[in-house]
mmCIF file of C-alpha atoms in Angstrom:
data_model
loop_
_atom_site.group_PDB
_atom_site.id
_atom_site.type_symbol
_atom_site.label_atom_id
_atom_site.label_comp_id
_atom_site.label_asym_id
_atom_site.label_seq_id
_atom_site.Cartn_x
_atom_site.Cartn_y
_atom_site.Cartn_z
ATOM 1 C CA UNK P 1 97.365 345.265 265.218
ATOM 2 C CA UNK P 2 96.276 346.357 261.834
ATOM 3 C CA UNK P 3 97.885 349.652 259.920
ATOM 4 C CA UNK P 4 95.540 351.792 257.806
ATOM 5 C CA UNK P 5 97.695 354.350 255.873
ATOM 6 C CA UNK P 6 100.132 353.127 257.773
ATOM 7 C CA UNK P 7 99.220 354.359 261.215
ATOM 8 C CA UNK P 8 99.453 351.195 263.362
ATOM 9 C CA UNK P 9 96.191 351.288 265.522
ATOM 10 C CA UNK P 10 95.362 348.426 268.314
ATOM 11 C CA UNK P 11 92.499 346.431 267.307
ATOM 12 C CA UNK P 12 89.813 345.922 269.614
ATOM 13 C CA UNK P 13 89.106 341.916 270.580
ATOM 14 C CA UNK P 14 85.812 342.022 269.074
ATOM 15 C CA UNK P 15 86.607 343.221 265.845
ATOM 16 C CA UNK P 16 89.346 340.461 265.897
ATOM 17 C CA UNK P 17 86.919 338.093 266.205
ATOM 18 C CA UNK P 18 84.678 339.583 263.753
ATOM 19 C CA UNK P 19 87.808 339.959 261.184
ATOM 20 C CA UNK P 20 88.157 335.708 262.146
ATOM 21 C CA UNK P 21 85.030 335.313 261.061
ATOM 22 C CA UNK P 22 85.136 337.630 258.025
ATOM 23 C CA UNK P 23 88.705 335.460 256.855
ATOM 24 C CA UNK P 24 86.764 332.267 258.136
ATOM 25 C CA UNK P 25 83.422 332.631 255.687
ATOM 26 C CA UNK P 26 85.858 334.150 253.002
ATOM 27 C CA UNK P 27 88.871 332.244 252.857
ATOM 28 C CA UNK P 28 90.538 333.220 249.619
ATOM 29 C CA UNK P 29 93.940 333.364 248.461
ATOM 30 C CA UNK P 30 93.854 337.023 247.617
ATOM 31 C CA UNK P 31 96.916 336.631 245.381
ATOM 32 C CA UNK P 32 95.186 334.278 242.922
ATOM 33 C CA UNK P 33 93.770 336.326 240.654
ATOM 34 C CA UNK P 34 91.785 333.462 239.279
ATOM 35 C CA UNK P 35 89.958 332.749 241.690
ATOM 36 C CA UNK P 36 89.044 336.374 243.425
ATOM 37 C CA UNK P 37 87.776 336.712 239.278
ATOM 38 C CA UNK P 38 85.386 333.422 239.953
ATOM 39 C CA UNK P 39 84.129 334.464 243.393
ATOM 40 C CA UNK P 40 83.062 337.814 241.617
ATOM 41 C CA UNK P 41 81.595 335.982 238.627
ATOM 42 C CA UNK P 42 79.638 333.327 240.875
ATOM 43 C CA UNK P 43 78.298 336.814 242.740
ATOM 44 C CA UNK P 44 77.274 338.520 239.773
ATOM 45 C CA UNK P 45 75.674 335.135 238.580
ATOM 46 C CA UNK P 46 73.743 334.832 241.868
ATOM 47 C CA UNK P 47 72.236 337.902 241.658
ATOM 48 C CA UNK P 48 71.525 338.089 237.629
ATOM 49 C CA UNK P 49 69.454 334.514 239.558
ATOM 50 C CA UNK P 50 67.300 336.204 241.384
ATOM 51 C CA UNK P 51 66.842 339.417 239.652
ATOM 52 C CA UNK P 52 66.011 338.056 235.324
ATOM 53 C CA UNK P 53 64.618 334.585 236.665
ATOM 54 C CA UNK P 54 61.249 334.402 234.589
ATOM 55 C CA UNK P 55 61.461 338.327 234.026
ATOM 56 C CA UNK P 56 59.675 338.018 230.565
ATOM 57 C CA UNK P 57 56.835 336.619 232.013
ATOM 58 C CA UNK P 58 56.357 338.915 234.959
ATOM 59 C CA UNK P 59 54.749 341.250 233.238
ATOM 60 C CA UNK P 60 53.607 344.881 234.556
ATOM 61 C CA UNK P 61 52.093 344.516 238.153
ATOM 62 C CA UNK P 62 51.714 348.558 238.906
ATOM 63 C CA UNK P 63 50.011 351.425 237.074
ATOM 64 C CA UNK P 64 52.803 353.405 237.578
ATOM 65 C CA UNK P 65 55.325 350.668 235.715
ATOM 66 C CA UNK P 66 53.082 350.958 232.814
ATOM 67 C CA UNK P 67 52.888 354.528 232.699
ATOM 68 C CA UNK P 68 56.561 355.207 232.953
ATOM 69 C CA UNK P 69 56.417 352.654 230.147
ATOM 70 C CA UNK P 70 53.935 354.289 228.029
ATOM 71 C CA UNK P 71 56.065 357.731 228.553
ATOM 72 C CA UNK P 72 59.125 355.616 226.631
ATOM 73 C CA UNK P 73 57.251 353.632 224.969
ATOM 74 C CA UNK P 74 55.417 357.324 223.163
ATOM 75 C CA UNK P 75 59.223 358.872 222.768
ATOM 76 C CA UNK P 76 60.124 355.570 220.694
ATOM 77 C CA UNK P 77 57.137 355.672 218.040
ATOM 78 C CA UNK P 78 57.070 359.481 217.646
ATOM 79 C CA UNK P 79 60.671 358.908 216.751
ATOM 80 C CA UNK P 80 59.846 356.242 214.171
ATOM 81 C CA UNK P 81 56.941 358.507 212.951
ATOM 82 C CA UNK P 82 59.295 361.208 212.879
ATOM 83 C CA UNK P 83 61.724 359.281 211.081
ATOM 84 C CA UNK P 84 59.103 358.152 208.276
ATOM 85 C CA UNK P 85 57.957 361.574 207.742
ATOM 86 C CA UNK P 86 61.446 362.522 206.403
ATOM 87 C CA UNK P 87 61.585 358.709 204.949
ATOM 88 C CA UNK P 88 64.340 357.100 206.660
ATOM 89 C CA UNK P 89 62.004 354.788 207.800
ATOM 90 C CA UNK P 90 59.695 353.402 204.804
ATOM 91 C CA UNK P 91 56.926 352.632 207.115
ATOM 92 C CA UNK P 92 55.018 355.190 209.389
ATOM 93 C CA UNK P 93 54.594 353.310 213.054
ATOM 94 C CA UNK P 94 50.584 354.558 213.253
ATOM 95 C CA UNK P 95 50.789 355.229 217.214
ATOM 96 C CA UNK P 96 50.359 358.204 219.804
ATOM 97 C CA UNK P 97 52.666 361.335 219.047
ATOM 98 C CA UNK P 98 53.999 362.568 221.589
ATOM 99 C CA UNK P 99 51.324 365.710 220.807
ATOM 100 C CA UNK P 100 48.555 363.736 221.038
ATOM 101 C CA UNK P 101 49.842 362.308 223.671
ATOM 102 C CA UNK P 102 50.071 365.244 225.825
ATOM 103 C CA UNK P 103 46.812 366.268 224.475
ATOM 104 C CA UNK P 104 44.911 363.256 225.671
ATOM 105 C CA UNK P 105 46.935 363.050 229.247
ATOM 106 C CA UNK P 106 45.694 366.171 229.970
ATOM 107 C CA UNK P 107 45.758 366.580 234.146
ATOM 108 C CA UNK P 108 48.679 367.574 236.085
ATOM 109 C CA UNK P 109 51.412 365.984 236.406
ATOM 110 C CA UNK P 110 51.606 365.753 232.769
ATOM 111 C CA UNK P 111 54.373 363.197 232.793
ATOM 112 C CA UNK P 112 56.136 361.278 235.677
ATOM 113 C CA UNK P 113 58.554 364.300 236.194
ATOM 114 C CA UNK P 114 61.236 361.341 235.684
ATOM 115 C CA UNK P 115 62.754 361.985 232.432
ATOM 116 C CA UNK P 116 66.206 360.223 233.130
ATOM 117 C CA UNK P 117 64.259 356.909 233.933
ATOM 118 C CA UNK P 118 61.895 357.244 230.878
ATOM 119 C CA UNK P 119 65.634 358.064 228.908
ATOM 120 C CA UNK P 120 67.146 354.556 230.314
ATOM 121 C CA UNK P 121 63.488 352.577 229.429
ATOM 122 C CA UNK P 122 63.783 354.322 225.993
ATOM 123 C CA UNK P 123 67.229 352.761 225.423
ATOM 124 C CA UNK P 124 65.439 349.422 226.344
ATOM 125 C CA UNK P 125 63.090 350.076 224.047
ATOM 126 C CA UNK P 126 65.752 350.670 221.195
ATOM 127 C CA UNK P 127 67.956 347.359 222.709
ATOM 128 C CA UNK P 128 64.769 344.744 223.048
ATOM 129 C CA UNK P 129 62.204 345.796 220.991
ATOM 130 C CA UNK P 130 59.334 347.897 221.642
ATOM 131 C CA UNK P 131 57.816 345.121 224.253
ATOM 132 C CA UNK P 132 56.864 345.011 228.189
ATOM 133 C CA UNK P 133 59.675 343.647 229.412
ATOM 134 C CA UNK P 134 62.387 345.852 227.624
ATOM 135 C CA UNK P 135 61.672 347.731 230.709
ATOM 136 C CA UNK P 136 62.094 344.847 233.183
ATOM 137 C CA UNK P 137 65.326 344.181 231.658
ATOM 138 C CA UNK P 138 67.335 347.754 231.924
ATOM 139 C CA UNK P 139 66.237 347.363 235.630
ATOM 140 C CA UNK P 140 67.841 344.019 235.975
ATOM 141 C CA UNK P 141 70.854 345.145 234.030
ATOM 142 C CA UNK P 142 70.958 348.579 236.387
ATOM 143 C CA UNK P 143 71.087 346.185 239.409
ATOM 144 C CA UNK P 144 73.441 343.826 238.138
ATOM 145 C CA UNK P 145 75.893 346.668 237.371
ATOM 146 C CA UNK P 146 75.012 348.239 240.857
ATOM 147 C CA UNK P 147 76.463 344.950 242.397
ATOM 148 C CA UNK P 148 79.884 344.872 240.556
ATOM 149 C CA UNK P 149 79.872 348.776 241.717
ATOM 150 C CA UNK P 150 79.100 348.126 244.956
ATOM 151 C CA UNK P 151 82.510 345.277 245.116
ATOM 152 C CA UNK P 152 84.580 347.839 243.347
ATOM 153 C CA UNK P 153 83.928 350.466 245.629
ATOM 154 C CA UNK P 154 84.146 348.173 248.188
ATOM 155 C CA UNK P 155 87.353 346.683 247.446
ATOM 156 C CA UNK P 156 88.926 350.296 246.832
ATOM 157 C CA UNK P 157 88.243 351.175 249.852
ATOM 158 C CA UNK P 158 88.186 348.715 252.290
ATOM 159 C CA UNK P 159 89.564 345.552 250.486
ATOM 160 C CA UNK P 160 89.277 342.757 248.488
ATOM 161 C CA UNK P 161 86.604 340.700 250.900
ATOM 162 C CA UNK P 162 85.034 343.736 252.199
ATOM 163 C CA UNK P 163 84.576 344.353 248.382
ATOM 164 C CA UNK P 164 83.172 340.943 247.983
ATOM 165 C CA UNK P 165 81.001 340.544 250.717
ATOM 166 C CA UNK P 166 79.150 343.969 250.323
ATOM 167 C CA UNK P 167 78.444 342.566 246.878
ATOM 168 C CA UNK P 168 76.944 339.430 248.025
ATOM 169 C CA UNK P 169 74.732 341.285 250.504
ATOM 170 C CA UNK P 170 73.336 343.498 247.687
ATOM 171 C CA UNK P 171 73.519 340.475 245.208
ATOM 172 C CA UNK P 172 70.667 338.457 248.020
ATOM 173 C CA UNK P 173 68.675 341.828 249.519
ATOM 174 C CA UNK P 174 65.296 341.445 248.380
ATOM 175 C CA UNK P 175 64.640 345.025 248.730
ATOM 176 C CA UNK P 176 67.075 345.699 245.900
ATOM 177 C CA UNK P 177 65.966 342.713 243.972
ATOM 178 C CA UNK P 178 62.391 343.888 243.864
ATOM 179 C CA UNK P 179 63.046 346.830 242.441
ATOM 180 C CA UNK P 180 65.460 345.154 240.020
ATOM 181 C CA UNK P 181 62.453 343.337 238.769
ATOM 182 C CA UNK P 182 60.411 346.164 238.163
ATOM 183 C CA UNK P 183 59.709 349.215 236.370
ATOM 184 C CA UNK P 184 60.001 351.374 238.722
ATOM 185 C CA UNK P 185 62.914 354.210 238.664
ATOM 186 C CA UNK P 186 65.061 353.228 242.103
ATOM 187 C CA UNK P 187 66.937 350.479 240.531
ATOM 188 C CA UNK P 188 68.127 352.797 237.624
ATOM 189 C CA UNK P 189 68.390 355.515 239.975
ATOM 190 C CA UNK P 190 70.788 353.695 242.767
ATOM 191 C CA UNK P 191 73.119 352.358 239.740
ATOM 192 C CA UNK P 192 73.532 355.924 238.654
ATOM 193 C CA UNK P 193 74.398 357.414 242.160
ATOM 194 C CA UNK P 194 76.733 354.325 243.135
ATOM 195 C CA UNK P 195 78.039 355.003 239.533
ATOM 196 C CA UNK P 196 78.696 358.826 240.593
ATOM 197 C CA UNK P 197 80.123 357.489 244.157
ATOM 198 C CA UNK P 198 82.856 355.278 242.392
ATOM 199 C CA UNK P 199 83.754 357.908 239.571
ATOM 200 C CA UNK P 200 84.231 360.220 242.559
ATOM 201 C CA UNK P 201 85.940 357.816 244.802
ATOM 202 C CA UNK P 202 88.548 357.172 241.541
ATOM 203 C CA UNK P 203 89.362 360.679 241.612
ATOM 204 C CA UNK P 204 90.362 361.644 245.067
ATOM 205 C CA UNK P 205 92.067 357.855 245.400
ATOM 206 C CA UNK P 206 94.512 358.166 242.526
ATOM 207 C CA UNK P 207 95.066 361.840 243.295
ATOM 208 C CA UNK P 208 93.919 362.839 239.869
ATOM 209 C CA UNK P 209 93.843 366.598 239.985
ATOM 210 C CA UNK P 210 91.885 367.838 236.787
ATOM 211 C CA UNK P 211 89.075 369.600 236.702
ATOM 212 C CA UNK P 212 87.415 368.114 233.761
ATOM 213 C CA UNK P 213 87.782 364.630 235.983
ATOM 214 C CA UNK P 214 84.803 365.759 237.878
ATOM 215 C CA UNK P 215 82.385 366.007 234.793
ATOM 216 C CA UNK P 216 81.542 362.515 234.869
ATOM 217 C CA UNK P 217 80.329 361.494 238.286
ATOM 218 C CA UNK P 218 78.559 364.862 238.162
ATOM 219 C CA UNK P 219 76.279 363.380 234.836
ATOM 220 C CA UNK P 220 76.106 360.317 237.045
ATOM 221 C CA UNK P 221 74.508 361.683 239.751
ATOM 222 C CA UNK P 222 72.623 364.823 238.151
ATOM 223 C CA UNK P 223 71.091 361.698 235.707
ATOM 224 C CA UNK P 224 69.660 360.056 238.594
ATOM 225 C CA UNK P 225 67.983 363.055 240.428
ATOM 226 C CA UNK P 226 66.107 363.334 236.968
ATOM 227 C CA UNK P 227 65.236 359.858 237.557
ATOM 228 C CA UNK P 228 63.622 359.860 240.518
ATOM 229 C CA UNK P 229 62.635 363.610 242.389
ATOM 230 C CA UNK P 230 63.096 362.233 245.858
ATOM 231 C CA UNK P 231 66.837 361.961 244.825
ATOM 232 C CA UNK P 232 66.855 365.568 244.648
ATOM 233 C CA UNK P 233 69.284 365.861 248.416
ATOM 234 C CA UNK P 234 71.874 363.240 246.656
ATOM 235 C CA UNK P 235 73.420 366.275 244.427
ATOM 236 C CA UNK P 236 73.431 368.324 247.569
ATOM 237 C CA UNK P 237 75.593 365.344 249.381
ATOM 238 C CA UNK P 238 78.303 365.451 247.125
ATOM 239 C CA UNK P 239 78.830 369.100 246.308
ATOM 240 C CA UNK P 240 79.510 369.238 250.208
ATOM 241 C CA UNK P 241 81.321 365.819 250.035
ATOM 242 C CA UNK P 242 83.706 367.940 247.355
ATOM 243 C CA UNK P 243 84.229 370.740 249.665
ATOM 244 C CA UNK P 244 85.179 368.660 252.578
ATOM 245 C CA UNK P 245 87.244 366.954 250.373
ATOM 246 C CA UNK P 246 89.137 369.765 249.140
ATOM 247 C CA UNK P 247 89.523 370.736 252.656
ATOM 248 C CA UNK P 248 90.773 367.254 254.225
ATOM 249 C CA UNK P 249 93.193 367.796 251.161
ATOM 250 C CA UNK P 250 94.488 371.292 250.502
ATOM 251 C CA UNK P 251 97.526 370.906 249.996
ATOM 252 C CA UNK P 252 96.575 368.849 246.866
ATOM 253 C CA UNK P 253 94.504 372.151 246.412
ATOM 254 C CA UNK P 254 96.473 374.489 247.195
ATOM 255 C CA UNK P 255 95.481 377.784 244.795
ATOM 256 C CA UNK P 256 91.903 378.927 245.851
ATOM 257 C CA UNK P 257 90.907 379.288 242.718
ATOM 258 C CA UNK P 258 91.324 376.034 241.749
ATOM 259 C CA UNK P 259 89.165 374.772 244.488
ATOM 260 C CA UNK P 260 86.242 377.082 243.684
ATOM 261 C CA UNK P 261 86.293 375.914 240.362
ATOM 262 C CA UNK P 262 86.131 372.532 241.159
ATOM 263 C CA UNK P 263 82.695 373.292 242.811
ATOM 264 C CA UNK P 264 81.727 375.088 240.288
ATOM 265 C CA UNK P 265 82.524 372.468 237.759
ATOM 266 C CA UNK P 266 81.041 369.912 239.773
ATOM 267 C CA UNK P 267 77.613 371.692 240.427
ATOM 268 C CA UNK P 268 77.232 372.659 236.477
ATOM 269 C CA UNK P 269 77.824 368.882 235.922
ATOM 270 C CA UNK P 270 75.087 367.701 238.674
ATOM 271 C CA UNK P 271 72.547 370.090 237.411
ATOM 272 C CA UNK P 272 73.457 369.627 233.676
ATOM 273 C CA UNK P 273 70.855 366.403 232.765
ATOM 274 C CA UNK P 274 67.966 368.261 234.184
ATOM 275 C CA UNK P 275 69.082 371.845 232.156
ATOM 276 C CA UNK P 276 68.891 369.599 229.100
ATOM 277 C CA UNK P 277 65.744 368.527 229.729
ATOM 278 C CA UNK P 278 64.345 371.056 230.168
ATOM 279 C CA UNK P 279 65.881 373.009 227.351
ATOM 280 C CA UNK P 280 64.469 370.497 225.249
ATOM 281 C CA UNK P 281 61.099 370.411 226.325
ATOM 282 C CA UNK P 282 61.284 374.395 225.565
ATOM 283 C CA UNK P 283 62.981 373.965 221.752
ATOM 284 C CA UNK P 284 59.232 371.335 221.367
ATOM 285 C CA UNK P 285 57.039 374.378 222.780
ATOM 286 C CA UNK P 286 58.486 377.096 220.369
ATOM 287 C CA UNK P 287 58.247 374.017 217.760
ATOM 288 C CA UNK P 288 54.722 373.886 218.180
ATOM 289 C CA UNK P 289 55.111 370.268 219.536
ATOM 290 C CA UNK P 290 54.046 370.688 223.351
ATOM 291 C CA UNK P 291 51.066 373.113 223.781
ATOM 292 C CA UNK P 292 51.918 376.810 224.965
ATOM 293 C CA UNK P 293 50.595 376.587 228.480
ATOM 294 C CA UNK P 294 52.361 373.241 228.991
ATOM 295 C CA UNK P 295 54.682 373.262 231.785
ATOM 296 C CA UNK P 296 58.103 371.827 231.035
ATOM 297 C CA UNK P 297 59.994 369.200 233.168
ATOM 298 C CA UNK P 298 61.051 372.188 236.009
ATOM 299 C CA UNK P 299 57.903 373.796 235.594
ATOM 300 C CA UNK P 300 55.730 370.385 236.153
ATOM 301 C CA UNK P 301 57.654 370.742 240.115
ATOM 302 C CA UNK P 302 55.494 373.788 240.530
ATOM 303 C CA UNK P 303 52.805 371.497 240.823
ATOM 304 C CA UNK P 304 54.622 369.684 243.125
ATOM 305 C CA UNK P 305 54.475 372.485 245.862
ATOM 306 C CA UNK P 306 51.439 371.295 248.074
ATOM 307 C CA UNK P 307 53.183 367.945 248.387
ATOM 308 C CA UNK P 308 56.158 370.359 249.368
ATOM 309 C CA UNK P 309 54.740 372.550 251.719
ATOM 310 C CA UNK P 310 53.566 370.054 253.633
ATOM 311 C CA UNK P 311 56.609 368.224 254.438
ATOM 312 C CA UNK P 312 57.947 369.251 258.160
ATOM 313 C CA UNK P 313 61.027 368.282 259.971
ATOM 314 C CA UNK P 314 60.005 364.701 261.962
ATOM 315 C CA UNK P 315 61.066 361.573 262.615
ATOM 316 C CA UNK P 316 57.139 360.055 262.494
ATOM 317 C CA UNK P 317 58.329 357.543 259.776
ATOM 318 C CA UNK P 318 61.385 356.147 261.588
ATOM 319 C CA UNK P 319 58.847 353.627 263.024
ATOM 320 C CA UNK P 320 57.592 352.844 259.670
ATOM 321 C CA UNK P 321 60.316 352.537 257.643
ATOM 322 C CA UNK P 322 62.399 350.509 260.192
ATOM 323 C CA UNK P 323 59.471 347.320 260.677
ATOM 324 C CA UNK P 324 59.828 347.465 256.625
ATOM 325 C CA UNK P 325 63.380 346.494 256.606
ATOM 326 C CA UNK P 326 62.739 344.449 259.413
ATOM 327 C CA UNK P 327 60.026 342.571 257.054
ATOM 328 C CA UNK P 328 61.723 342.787 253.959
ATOM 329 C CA UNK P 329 65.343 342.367 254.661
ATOM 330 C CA UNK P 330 65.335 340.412 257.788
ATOM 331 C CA UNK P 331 67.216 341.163 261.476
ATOM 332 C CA UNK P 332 69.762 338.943 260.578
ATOM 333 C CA UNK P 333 70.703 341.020 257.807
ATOM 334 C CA UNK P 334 70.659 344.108 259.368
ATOM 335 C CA UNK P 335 72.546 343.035 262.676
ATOM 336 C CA UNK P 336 75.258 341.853 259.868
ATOM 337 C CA UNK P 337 75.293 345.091 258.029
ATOM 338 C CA UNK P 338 75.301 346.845 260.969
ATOM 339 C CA UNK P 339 78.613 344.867 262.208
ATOM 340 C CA UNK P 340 79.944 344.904 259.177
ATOM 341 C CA UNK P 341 79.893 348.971 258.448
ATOM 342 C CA UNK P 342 81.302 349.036 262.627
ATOM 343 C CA UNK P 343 84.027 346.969 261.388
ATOM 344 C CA UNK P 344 85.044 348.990 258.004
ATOM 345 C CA UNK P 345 84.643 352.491 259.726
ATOM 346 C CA UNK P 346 87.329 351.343 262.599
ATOM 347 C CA UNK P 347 89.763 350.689 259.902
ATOM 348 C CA UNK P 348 89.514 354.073 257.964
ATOM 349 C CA UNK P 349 91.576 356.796 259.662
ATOM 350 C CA UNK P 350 89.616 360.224 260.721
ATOM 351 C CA UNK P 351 89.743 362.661 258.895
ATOM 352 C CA UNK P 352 89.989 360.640 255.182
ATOM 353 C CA UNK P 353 88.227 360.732 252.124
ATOM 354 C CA UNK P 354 87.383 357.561 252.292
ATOM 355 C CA UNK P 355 85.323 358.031 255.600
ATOM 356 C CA UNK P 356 83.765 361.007 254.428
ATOM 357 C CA UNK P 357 82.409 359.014 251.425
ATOM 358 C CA UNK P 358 81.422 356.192 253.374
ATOM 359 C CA UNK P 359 79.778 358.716 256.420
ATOM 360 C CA UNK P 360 77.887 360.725 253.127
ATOM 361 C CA UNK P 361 76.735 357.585 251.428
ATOM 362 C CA UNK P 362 74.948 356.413 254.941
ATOM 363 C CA UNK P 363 73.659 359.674 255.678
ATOM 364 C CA UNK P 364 72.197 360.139 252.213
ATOM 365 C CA UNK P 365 70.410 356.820 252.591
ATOM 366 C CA UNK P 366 68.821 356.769 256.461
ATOM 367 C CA UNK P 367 68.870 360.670 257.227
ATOM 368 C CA UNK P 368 66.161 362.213 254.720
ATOM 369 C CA UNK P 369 63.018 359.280 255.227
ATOM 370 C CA UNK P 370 64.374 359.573 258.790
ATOM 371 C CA UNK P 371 63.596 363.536 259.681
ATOM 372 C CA UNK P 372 60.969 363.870 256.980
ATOM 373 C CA UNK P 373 57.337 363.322 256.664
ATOM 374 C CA UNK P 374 54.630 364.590 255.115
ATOM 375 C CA UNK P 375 51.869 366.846 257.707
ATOM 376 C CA UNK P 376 48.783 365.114 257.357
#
């Protein structure tokens, strides 16, 4: 038997044998602090490993890596000529404004339309120096964080070794490690949403009614859609992940007004990074700074609408996209992760948070590249 919020359940001989073999290939004293501490350390050491191993010498492989790089790397000296101009800085940096920048770019897209990754390689830029791999760095440090996320929220909800071993799975997948070793926006873009899934989680666990609570996984998670566009159905997921929350829990919610205003609290939050981008980008047109007939970060989506049109409810790239895992992360690996989520969603009672989470998080990841495709 096993009890999950203490509703005694029969467990099924298979998943007996599977929780055997879970205790077997993690057999920890879960009372020792010290050493639960060191199996997290020795996880998070694993995969800083594989992820910064020779990172400085990588180097850019893809255009697009250097052109998200160029976008921060453009914010960073128009700043330092900025800051000479009003002589803070006693020496001009003589590179691209961002004017001329614009200027010389020219086509459509102007930029990447992914302003929160260009933000997070501009804070590289300011943390390592205005080099290559300042870049390759915030990636690594995105993933490493997404790890210890990923055994937090694991351990919160399903327990210490469920914690641990979800950690260790992300810690080895070469899918994530790739893009930990990149450029490219995912990495920075998963840390932000599992960052947003844990705030959340945090919230509903401890029974933390404020509304102001909700402010922060909202940034989280409204950060990474401006990260990466294709992100754009993740802010969707948790406003409804919210409202069946505040359903499975009503009587923590009992005043309707309350609960509306959670939503609405929640949705300003999600769609605040992307208002202040754009906001921006219209305070540098009446400056003078952007050109007048330059389209601003939601107006640069317009362009986007071909690419829009022509995507049509099918599952044509379920065959694709599952011989790439295959490839990439290996049967073995799947089969396990497929066990593994069987064996966590038998011990989370119906009708919980914690499931709905869970369900949302899985749905977000394999439902969108699974029904979608573009005609043509």
């Amino acid at each position: 038997m096993f009890t999950v919020f203490r509703h005694p359940i029969p467990t099924p001989p298979c998943i007996a044998r599977l929780n055997y073999i879970e205790q077997y290939f993690i057999p920890i004293h879960m009372n020792n602090r010290h050493y639960t501490t060191a199996l997290v350390i020795l996880v998070l050491l694993l995969a800083a490993g594989m992820r910064g191993y020779g990172i400085v010498e990588r180097g850019l492989v893809d255009y697009d890596e250097a052109w998200y790089l160029l976008e921060a790397k453009t914010l960073y000296n128009t700043g330092k000529f900025a800051l000479a101009q009003i002589g803070i800085l006693d020496e001009p940096d003589v590179a691209l404004g961002l004017k001329a920048f614009i200027k010389k770019r020219g086509t459509v897209p102007l930029t990447s339309i992914k302003p929160g990754h260009t933000a997070f390689l501009f804070l590289g830029l300011l943390a390592f120096g205005p080099h290559d791999y300042a870049g390759l760095f915030m990636s690594v440090i995105s993933g490493l964080l997404t790890v210890y996320l990923v055994f937090r929220l694991g351990k919160d909800i399903f327990g210490l070794r469920a914690g641990l071993l979800a950690a260790l799975f992300l810690a080895v997948s070469p899918f994530h490690i790739l893009y930990s070793r990149s450029v490219y926006s995912q990495a920075n873009g998963i840390f932000l949403v599992t960052l947003g899934a844990f705030l959340w989680h945090q919230i509903h666990s401890t029974g933390d009614r404020r509304l102001l609570s909700l402010i922060a996984p909202g940034l989280a998670v409204g950060w990474a859609f401006t990260c990466h566009f294709n992100l754009a159905y993740v802010p969707v997921t948790f406003m409804a992940l919210e409202a069946i929350a505040i359903v499975l829990n009503r009587n923590r919610f009992p005043v309707a007004r309350n609960r509306i205003k959670r939503l609405l609290i929640l949705g300003c939050s999600l769609a605040a990074p992307a208002a202040v981008i754009e906001s921006v980008g219209q305070f540098f047109k009446w400056l003078g700074v952007f050109p007048a007939d330059y389209p601003t970060y939601l107006g640069q989506f317009a362009h986007r609408k071909p690419l829009a049109e022509a995507l049509q409810f099918s599952t044509d790239q379920v065959p694709f996209w599952s011989s790439r895992l295959l490839q990439i992360e290996g049967a073995a690996a799947l089969i396990l992760a497929t066990i593994g989520l069987a064996i966590t969603m038998a011990n989370l009672r119906k009708g919980s948070t914690d499931r709905a989470l869970v369900l949302g998080l899985v749905l977000v990841a394999l439902l969108p590249p699974s029904i979608l495709s573009v005609a043509n």
